[in-house]
mmCIF file of C-alpha atoms and ligand atoms in Angstrom:
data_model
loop_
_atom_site.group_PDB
_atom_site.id
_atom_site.type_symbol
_atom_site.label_atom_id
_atom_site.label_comp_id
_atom_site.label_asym_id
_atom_site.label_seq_id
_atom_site.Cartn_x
_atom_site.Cartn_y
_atom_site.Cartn_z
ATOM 1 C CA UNK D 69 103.773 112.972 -59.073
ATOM 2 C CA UNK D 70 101.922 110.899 -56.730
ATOM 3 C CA UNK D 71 100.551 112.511 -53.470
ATOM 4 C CA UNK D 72 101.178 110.354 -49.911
ATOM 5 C CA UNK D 73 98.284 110.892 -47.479
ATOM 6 C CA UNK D 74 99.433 109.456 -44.074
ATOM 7 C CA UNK D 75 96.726 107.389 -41.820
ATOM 8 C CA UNK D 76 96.552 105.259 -38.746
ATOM 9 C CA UNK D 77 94.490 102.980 -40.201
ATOM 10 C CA UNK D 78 93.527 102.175 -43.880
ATOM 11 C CA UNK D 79 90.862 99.579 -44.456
ATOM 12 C CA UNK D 80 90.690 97.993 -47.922
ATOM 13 C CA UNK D 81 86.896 96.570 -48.437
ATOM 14 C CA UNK D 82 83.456 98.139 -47.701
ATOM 15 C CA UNK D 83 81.211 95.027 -47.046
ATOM 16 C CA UNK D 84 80.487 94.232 -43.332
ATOM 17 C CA UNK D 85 83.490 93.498 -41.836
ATOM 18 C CA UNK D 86 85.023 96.636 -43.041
ATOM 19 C CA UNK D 87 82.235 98.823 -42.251
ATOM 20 C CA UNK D 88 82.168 97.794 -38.852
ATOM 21 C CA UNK D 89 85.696 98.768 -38.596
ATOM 22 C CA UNK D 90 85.699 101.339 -39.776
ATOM 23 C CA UNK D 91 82.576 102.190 -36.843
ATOM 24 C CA UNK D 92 85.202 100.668 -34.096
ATOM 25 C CA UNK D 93 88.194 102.563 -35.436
ATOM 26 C CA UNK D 94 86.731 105.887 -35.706
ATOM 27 C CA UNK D 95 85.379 105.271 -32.237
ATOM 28 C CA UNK D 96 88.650 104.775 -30.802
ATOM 29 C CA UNK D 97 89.974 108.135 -32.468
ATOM 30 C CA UNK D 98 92.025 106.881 -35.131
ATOM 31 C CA UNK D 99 92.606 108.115 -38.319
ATOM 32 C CA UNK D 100 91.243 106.073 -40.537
ATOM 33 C CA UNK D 101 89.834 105.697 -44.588
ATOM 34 C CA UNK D 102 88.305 103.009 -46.187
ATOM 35 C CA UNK D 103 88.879 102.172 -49.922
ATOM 36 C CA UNK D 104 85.846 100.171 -51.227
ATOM 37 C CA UNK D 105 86.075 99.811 -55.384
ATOM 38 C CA UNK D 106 82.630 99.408 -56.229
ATOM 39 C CA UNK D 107 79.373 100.214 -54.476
ATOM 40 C CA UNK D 108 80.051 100.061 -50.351
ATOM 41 C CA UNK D 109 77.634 96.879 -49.014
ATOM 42 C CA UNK D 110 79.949 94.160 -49.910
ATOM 43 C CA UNK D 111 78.430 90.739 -51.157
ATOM 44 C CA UNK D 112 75.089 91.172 -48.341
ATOM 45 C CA UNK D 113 73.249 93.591 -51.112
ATOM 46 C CA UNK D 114 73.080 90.648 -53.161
ATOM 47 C CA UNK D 115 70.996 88.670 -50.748
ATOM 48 C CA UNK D 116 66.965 89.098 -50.882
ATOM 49 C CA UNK D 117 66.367 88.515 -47.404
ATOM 50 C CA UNK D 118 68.283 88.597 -44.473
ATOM 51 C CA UNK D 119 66.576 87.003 -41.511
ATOM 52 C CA UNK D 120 69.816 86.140 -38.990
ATOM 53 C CA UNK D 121 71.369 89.439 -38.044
ATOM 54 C CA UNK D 122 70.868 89.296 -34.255
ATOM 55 C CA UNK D 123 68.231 91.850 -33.358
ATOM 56 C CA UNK D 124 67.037 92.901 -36.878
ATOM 57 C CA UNK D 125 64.703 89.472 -37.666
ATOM 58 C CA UNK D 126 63.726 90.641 -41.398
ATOM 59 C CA UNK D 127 65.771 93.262 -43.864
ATOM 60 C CA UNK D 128 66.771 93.116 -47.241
ATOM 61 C CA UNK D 129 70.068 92.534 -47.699
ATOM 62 C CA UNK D 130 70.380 96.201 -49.677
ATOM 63 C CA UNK D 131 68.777 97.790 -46.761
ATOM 64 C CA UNK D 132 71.388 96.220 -44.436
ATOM 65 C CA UNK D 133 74.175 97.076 -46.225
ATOM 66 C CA UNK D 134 72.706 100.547 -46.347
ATOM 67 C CA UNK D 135 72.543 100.537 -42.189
ATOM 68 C CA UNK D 136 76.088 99.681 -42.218
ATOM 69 C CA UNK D 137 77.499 102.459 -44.224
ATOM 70 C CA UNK D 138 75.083 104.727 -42.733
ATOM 71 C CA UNK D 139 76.157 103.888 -38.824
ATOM 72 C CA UNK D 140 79.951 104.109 -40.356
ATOM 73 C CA UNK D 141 78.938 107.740 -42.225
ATOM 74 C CA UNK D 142 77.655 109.075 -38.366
ATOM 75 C CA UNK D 143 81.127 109.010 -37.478
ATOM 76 C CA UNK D 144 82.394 110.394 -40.633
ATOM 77 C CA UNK D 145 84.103 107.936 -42.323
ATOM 78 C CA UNK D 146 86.253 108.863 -45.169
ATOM 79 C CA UNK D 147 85.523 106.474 -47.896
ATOM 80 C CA UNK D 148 87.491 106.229 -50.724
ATOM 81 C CA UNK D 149 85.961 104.972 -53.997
ATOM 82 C CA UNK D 150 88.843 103.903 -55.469
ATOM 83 C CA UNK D 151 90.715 100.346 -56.402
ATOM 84 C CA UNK D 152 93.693 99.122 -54.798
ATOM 85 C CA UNK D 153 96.520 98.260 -57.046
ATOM 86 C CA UNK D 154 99.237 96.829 -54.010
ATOM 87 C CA UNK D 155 99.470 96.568 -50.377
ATOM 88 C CA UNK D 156 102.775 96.801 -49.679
ATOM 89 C CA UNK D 157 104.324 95.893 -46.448
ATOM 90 C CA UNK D 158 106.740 97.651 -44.576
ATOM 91 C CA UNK D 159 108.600 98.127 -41.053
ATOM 92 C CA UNK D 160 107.725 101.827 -40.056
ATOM 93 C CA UNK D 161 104.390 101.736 -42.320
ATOM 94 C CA UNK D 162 102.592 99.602 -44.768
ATOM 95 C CA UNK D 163 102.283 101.249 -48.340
ATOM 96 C CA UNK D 164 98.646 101.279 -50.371
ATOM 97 C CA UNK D 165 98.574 101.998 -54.160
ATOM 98 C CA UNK D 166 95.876 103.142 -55.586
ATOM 99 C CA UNK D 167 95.055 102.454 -59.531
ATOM 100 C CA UNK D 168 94.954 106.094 -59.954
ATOM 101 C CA UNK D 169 98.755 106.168 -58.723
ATOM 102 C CA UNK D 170 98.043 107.899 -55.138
ATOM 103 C CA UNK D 171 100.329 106.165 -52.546
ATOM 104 C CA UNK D 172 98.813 105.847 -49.071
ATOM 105 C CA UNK D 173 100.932 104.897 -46.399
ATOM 106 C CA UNK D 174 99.367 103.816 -42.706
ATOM 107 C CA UNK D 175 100.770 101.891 -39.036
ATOM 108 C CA UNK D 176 98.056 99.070 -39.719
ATOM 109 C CA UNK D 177 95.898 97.914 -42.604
ATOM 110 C CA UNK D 178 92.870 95.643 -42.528
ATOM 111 C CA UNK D 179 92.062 93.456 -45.278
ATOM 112 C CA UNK D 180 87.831 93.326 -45.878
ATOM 113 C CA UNK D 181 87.977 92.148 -49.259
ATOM 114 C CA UNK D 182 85.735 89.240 -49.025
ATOM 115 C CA UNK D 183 85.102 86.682 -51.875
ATOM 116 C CA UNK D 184 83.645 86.563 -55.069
ATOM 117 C CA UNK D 185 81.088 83.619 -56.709
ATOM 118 C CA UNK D 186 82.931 80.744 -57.534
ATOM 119 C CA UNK D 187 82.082 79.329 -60.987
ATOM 120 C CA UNK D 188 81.212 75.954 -62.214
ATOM 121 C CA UNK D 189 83.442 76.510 -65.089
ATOM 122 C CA UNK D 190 81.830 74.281 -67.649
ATOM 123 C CA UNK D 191 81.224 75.215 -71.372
ATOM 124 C CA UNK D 192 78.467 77.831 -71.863
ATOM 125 C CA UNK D 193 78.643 79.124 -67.997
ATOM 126 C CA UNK D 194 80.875 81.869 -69.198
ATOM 127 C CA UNK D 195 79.483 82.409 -72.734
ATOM 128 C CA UNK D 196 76.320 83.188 -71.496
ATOM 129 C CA UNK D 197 76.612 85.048 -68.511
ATOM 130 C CA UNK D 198 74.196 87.614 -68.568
ATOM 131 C CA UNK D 199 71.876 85.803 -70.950
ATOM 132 C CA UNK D 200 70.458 83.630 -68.759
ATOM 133 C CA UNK D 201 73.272 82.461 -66.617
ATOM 134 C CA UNK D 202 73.132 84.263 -63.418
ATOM 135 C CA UNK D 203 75.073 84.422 -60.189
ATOM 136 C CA UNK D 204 72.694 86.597 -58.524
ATOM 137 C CA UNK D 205 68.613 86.118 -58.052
ATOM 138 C CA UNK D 206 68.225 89.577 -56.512
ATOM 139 C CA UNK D 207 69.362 91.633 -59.252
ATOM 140 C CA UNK D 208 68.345 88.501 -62.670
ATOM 141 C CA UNK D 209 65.282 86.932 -61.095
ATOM 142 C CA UNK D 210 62.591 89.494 -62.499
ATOM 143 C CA UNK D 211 63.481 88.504 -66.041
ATOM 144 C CA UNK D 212 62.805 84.948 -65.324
ATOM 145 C CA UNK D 213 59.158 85.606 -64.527
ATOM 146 C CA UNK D 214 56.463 82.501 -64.849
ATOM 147 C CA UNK D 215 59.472 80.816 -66.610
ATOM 148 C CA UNK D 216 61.528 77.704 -65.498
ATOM 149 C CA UNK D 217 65.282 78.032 -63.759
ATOM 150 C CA UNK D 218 67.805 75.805 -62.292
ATOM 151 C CA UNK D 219 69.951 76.236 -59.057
ATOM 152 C CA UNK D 220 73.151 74.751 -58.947
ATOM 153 C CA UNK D 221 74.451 74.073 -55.554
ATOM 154 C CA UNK D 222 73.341 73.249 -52.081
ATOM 155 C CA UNK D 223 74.644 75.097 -49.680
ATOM 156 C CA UNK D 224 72.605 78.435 -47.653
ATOM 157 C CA UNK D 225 72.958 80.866 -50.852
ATOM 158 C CA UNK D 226 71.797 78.281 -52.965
ATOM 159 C CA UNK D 227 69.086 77.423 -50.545
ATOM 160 C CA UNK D 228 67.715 80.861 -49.998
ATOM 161 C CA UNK D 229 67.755 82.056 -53.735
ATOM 162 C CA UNK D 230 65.864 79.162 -54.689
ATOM 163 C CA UNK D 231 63.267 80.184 -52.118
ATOM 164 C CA UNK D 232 63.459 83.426 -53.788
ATOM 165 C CA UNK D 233 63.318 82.649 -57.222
ATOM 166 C CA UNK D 234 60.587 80.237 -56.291
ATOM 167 C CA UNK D 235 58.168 83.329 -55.510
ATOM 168 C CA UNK D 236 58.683 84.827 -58.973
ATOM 169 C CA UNK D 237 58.954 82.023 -61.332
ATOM 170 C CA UNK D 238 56.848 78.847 -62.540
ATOM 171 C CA UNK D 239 59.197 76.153 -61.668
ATOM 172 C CA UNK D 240 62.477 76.060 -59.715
ATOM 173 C CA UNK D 241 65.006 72.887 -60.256
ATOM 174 C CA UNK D 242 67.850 72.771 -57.461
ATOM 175 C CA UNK D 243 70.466 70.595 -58.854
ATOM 176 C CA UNK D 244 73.101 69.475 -55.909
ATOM 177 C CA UNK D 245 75.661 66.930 -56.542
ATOM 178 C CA UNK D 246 75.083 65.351 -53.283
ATOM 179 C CA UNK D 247 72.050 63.444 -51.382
ATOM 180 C CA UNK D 248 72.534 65.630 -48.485
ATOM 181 C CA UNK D 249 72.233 69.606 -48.490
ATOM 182 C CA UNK D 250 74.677 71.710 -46.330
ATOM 183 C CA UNK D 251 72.369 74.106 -45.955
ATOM 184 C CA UNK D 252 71.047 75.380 -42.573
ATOM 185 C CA UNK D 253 67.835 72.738 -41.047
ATOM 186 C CA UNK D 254 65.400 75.572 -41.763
ATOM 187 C CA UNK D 255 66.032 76.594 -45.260
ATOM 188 C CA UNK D 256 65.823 72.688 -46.037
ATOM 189 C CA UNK D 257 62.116 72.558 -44.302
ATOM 190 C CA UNK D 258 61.155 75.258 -46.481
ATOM 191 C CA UNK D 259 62.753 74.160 -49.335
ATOM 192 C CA UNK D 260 60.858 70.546 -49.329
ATOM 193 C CA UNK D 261 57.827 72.799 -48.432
ATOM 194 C CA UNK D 262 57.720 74.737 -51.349
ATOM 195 C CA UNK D 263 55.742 73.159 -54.417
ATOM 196 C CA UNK D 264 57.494 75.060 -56.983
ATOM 197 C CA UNK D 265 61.357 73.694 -56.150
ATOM 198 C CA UNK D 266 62.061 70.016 -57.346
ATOM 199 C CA UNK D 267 65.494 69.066 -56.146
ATOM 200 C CA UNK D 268 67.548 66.949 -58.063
ATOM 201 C CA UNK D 269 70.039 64.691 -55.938
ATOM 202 C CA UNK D 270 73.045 63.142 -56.973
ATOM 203 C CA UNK D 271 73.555 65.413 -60.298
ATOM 204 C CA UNK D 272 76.307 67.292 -61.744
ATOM 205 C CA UNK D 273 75.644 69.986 -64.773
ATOM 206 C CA UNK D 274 78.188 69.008 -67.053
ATOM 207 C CA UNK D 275 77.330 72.387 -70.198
ATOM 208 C CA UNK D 276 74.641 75.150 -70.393
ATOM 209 C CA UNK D 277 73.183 75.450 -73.777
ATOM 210 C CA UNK D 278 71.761 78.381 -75.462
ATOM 211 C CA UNK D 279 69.377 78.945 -78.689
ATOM 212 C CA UNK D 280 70.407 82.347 -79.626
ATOM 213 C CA UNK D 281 71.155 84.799 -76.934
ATOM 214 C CA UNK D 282 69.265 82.769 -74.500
ATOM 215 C CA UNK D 283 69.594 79.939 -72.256
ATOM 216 C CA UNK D 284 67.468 77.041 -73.283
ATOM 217 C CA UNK D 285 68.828 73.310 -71.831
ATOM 218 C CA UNK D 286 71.350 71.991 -69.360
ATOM 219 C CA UNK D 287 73.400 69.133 -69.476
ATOM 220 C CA UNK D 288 72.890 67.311 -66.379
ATOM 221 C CA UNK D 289 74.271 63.854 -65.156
ATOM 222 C CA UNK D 290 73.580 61.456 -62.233
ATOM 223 C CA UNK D 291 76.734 61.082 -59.957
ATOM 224 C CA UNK D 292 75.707 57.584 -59.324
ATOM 225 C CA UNK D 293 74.157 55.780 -62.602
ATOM 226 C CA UNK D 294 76.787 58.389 -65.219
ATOM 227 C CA UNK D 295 72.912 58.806 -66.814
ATOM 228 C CA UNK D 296 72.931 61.639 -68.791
ATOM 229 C CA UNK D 297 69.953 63.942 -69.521
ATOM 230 C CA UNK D 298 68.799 67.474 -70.902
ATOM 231 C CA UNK D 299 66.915 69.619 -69.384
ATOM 232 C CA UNK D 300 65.094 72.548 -70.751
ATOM 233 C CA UNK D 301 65.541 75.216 -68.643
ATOM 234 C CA UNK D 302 65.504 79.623 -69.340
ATOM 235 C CA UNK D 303 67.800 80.373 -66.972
ATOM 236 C CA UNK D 304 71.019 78.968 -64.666
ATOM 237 C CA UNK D 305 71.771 80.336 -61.605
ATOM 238 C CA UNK D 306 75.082 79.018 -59.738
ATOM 239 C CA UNK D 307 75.471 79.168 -56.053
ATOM 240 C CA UNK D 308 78.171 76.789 -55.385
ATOM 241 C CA UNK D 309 79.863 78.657 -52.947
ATOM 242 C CA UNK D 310 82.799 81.476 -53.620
ATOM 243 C CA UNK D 311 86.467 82.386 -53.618
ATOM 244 C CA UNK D 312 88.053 84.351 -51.702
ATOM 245 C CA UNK D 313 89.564 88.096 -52.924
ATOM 246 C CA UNK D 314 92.938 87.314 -52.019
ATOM 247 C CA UNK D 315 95.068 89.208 -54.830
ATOM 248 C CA UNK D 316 96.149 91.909 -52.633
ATOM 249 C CA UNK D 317 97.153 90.022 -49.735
ATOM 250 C CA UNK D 318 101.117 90.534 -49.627
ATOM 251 C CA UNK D 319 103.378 87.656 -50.195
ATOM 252 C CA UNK D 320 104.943 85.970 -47.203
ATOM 253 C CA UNK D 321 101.128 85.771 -45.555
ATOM 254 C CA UNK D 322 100.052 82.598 -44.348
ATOM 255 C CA UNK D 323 96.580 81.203 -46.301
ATOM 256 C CA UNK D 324 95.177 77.877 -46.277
ATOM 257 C CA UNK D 325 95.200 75.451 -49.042
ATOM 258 C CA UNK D 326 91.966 77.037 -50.170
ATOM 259 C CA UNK D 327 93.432 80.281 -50.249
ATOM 260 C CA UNK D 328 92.154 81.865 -46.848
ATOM 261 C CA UNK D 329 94.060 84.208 -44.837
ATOM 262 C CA UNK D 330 95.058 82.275 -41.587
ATOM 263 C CA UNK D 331 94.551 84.572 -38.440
ATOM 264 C CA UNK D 332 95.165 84.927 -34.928
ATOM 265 C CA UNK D 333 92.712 85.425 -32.354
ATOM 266 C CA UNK D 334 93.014 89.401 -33.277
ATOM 267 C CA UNK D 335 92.540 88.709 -36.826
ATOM 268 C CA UNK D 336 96.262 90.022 -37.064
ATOM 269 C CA UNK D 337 98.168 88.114 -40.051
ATOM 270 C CA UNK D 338 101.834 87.051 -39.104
ATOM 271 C CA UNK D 339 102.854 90.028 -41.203
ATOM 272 C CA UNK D 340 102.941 92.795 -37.837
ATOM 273 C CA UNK D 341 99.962 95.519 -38.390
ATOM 274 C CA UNK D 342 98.421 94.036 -41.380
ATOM 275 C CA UNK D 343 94.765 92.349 -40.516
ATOM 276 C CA UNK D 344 92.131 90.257 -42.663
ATOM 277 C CA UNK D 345 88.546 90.042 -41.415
ATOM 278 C CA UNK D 346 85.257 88.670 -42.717
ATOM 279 C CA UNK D 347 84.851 86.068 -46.045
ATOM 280 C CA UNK D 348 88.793 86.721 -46.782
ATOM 281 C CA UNK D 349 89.976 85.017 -43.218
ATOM 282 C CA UNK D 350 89.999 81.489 -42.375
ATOM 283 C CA UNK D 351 87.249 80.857 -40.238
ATOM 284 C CA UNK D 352 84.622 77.989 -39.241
ATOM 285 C CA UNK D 353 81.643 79.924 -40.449
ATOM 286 C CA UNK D 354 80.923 82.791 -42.717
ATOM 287 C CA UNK D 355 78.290 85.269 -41.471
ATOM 288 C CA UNK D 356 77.410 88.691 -42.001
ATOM 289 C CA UNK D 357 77.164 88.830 -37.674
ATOM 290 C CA UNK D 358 80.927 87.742 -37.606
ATOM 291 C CA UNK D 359 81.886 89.729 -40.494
ATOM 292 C CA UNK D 360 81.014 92.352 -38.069
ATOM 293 C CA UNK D 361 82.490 90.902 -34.967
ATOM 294 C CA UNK D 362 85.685 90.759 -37.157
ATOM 295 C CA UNK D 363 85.603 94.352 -38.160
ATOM 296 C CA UNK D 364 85.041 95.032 -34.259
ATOM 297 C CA UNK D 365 88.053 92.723 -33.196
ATOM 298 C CA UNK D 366 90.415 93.686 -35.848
ATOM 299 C CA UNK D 367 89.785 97.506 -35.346
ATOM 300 C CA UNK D 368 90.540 97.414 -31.914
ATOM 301 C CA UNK D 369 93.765 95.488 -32.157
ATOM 302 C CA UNK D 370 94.802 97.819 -34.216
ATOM 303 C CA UNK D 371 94.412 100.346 -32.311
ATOM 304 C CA UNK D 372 96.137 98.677 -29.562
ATOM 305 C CA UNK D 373 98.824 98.072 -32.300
ATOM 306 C CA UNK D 374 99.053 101.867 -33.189
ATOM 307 C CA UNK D 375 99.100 103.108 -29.643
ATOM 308 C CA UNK D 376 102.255 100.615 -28.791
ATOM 309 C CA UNK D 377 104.166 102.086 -31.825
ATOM 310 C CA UNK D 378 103.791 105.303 -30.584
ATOM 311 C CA UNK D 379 104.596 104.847 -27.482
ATOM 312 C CA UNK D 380 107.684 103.462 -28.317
ATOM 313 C CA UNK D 381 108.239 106.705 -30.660
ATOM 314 C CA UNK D 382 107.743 104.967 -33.755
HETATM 315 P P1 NAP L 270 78.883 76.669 -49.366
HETATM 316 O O1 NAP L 270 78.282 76.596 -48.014
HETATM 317 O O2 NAP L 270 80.344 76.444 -49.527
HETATM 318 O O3 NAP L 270 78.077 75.654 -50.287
HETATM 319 C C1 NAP L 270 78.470 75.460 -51.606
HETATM 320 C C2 NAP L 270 77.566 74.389 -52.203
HETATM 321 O O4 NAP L 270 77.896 74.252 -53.572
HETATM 322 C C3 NAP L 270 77.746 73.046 -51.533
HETATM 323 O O5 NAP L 270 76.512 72.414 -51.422
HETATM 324 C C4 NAP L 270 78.665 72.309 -52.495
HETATM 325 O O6 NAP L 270 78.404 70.925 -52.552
HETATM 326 C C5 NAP L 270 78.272 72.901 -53.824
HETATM 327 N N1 NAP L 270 79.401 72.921 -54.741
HETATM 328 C C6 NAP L 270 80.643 73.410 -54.551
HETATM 329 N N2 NAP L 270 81.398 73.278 -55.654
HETATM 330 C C7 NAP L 270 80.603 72.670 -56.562
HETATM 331 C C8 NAP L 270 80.803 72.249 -57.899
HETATM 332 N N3 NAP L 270 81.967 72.442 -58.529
HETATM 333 N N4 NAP L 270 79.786 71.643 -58.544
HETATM 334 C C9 NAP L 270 78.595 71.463 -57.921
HETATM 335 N N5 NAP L 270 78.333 71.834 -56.650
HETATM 336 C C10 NAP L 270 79.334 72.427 -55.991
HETATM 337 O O7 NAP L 270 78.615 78.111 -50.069
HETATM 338 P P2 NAP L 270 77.433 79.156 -49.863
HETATM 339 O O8 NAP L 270 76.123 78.501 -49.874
HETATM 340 O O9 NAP L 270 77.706 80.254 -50.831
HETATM 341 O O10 NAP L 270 77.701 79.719 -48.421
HETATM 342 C C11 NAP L 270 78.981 80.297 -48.097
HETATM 343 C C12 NAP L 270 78.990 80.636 -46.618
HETATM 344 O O11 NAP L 270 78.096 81.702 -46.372
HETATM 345 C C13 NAP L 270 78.532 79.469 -45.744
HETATM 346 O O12 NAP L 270 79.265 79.475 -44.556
HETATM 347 C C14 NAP L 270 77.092 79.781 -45.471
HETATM 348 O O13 NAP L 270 76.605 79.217 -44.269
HETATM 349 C C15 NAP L 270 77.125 81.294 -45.417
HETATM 350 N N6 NAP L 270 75.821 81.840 -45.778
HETATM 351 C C16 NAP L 270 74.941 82.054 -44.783
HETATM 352 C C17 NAP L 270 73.705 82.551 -45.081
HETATM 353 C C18 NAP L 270 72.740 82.776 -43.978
HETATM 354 O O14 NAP L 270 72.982 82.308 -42.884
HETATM 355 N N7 NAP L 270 71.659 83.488 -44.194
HETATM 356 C C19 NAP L 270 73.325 82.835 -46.388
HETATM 357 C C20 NAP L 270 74.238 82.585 -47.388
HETATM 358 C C21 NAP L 270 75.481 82.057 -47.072
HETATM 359 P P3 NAP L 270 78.786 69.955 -51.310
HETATM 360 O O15 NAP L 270 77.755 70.218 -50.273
HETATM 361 O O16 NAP L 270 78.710 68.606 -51.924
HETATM 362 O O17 NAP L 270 80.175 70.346 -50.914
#
């Protein structure tokens, strides 16, 4: 039989924004656990460099992650290494189940559960994930030593893991569908700046192609002239922006087109007590600094929103 454990405040998602709830929620006394399915840190361990937290100018993204769940840990916050199977709204408390069939019930949930890499989805991207086709230059970009790579994409990710994969391999190609790159002014100076990254406007990569269990070519063609070319390449690594991880969020929620969890100015959703925060909300920017501020707002709303239902004896 399944046990029910009974909180003020259950947070669902261990990257930033849920960390730093977690921090704000314990501060204001509530009783709180955080469910985080993988490896706390959220998407910020992938990142080689992170050089625009306010006050901390250089860290890796792993050690970052790592101050989060340490500041969280000072206060001892129960996390629960577990997945989420439903979030299930309700008038005196909202309902968690766990995969492993333990029911937790709480006043308010927050939702931290961020995005995942959004995929290109053209033939060989999924086929050879893992030999060659990477979303990540962190944990791939050692095998690809003194070889060739491309980087689809042109936004900041895409920007600073070329950078990165620039310092370890012989030849970078960014391909970006677009003349322009949305990426922040700086990363673009260093981009141009580096001799190792040729960037390749106005192209699409239409198919990977592999010799073996490897990566060899991509199919690329020009947006303009429909020119279509191969080129030889080990490795393809996609940064073309993500999804967000929306699959628990409860029916009757309001998202955007895009699939975004529209907000108020408490990051409360219109369903009463239940909050999103960080990559999952609708938002103008997405950084790891307001993934934070997020966690911060949303945790003390809720407490706000606790205190009110007790108060009224509920
Ligand atoms: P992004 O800003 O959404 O950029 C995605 C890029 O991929 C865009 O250049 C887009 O092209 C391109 N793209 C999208 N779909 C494509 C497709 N199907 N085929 C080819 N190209 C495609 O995503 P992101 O770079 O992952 O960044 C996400 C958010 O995190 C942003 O708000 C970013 O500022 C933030 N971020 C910040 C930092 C930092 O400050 N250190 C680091 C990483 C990310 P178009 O430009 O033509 O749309």
């Amino acid at each position: 039989m399944a046990n029910r454990k009974l909180y003020d405040l259950i947070i669902i998602g261990g990257g930033p924004a849920g960390l730093s709830a977690g921090i704000y929620a314990l501060r204001a006394s509530m009783r709180t656990v955080l469910i985080e399915k993988g490896a706390p840190g959220g998407q910020v361990t992938l990142s080689a460099e992170v050089e625009n937290y306010p006050a901390i100018k250089n860290k890796s993204g792993f050690e970052l992650a790592q101050s989060f769940l340490e500041h969280a840990q000072d206060y001892n916050l129960e996390v629960l290494p577990q997945e989420v199977s439903a979030l299930e709204p309700g008038l005196d408390f909202h309902t968690v189940r766990l995969n492993s069939d333990e029911v937790l019930k709480a006043h308010a949930v927050i939702l931290a559960t961020g995005g995942s890499p959004r995929k290109l989805s053209i033939p060989g991207e999924d086929d050879n994930y893992g030999k060659g086709v990477s979303y990540c230059a962190v944990c791939d970009g050692f095998f690809f030593r003194n070889k060739t790579v491309v980087v689809v994409g042109g936004g900041d990710t895409a920007a600073e893991e070329a950078l990165y994969l620039a310092k370890i391999t012989k030849k970078v190609y960014l391909v970006h569908r677009r003349n322009t790159l949305r990426a922040s002014m700086i990363l673009q100076k260093r981009l141009e700046a580096d001799p190792k990254i040729e960037i390749l406007w106005n192209t699409v990569a239409k198919a990977i192609r592999a010799e073996g269990d490897e990566v060899c070519a991509m199919d690329l063609e020009d947006t303009y002239s429909g020119g279509k070319r191969e080129l030889k390449t080990d490795g393809a690594f996609i940064f073309i922006g993500f999804e967000p991880n929306n699959q628990l969020v409860p029916a009757g929620t309001r998202m955007n087109a895009d699939g975004y969890v529209v907000t108020d100015e408490k990051c409360e959703t219109n369903l009463d007590g239940i909050f999103a925060i960080g990559d999952l909300r609708e938002k103008y920017a997405r950084q790891i600094v307001l993934s934070a501020a997020d966690g911060c707002t949303a945790a003390l709303a809720s407490a706000h929103y606790v205190e009110i239902k007790r108060a009224a004896g509920l």
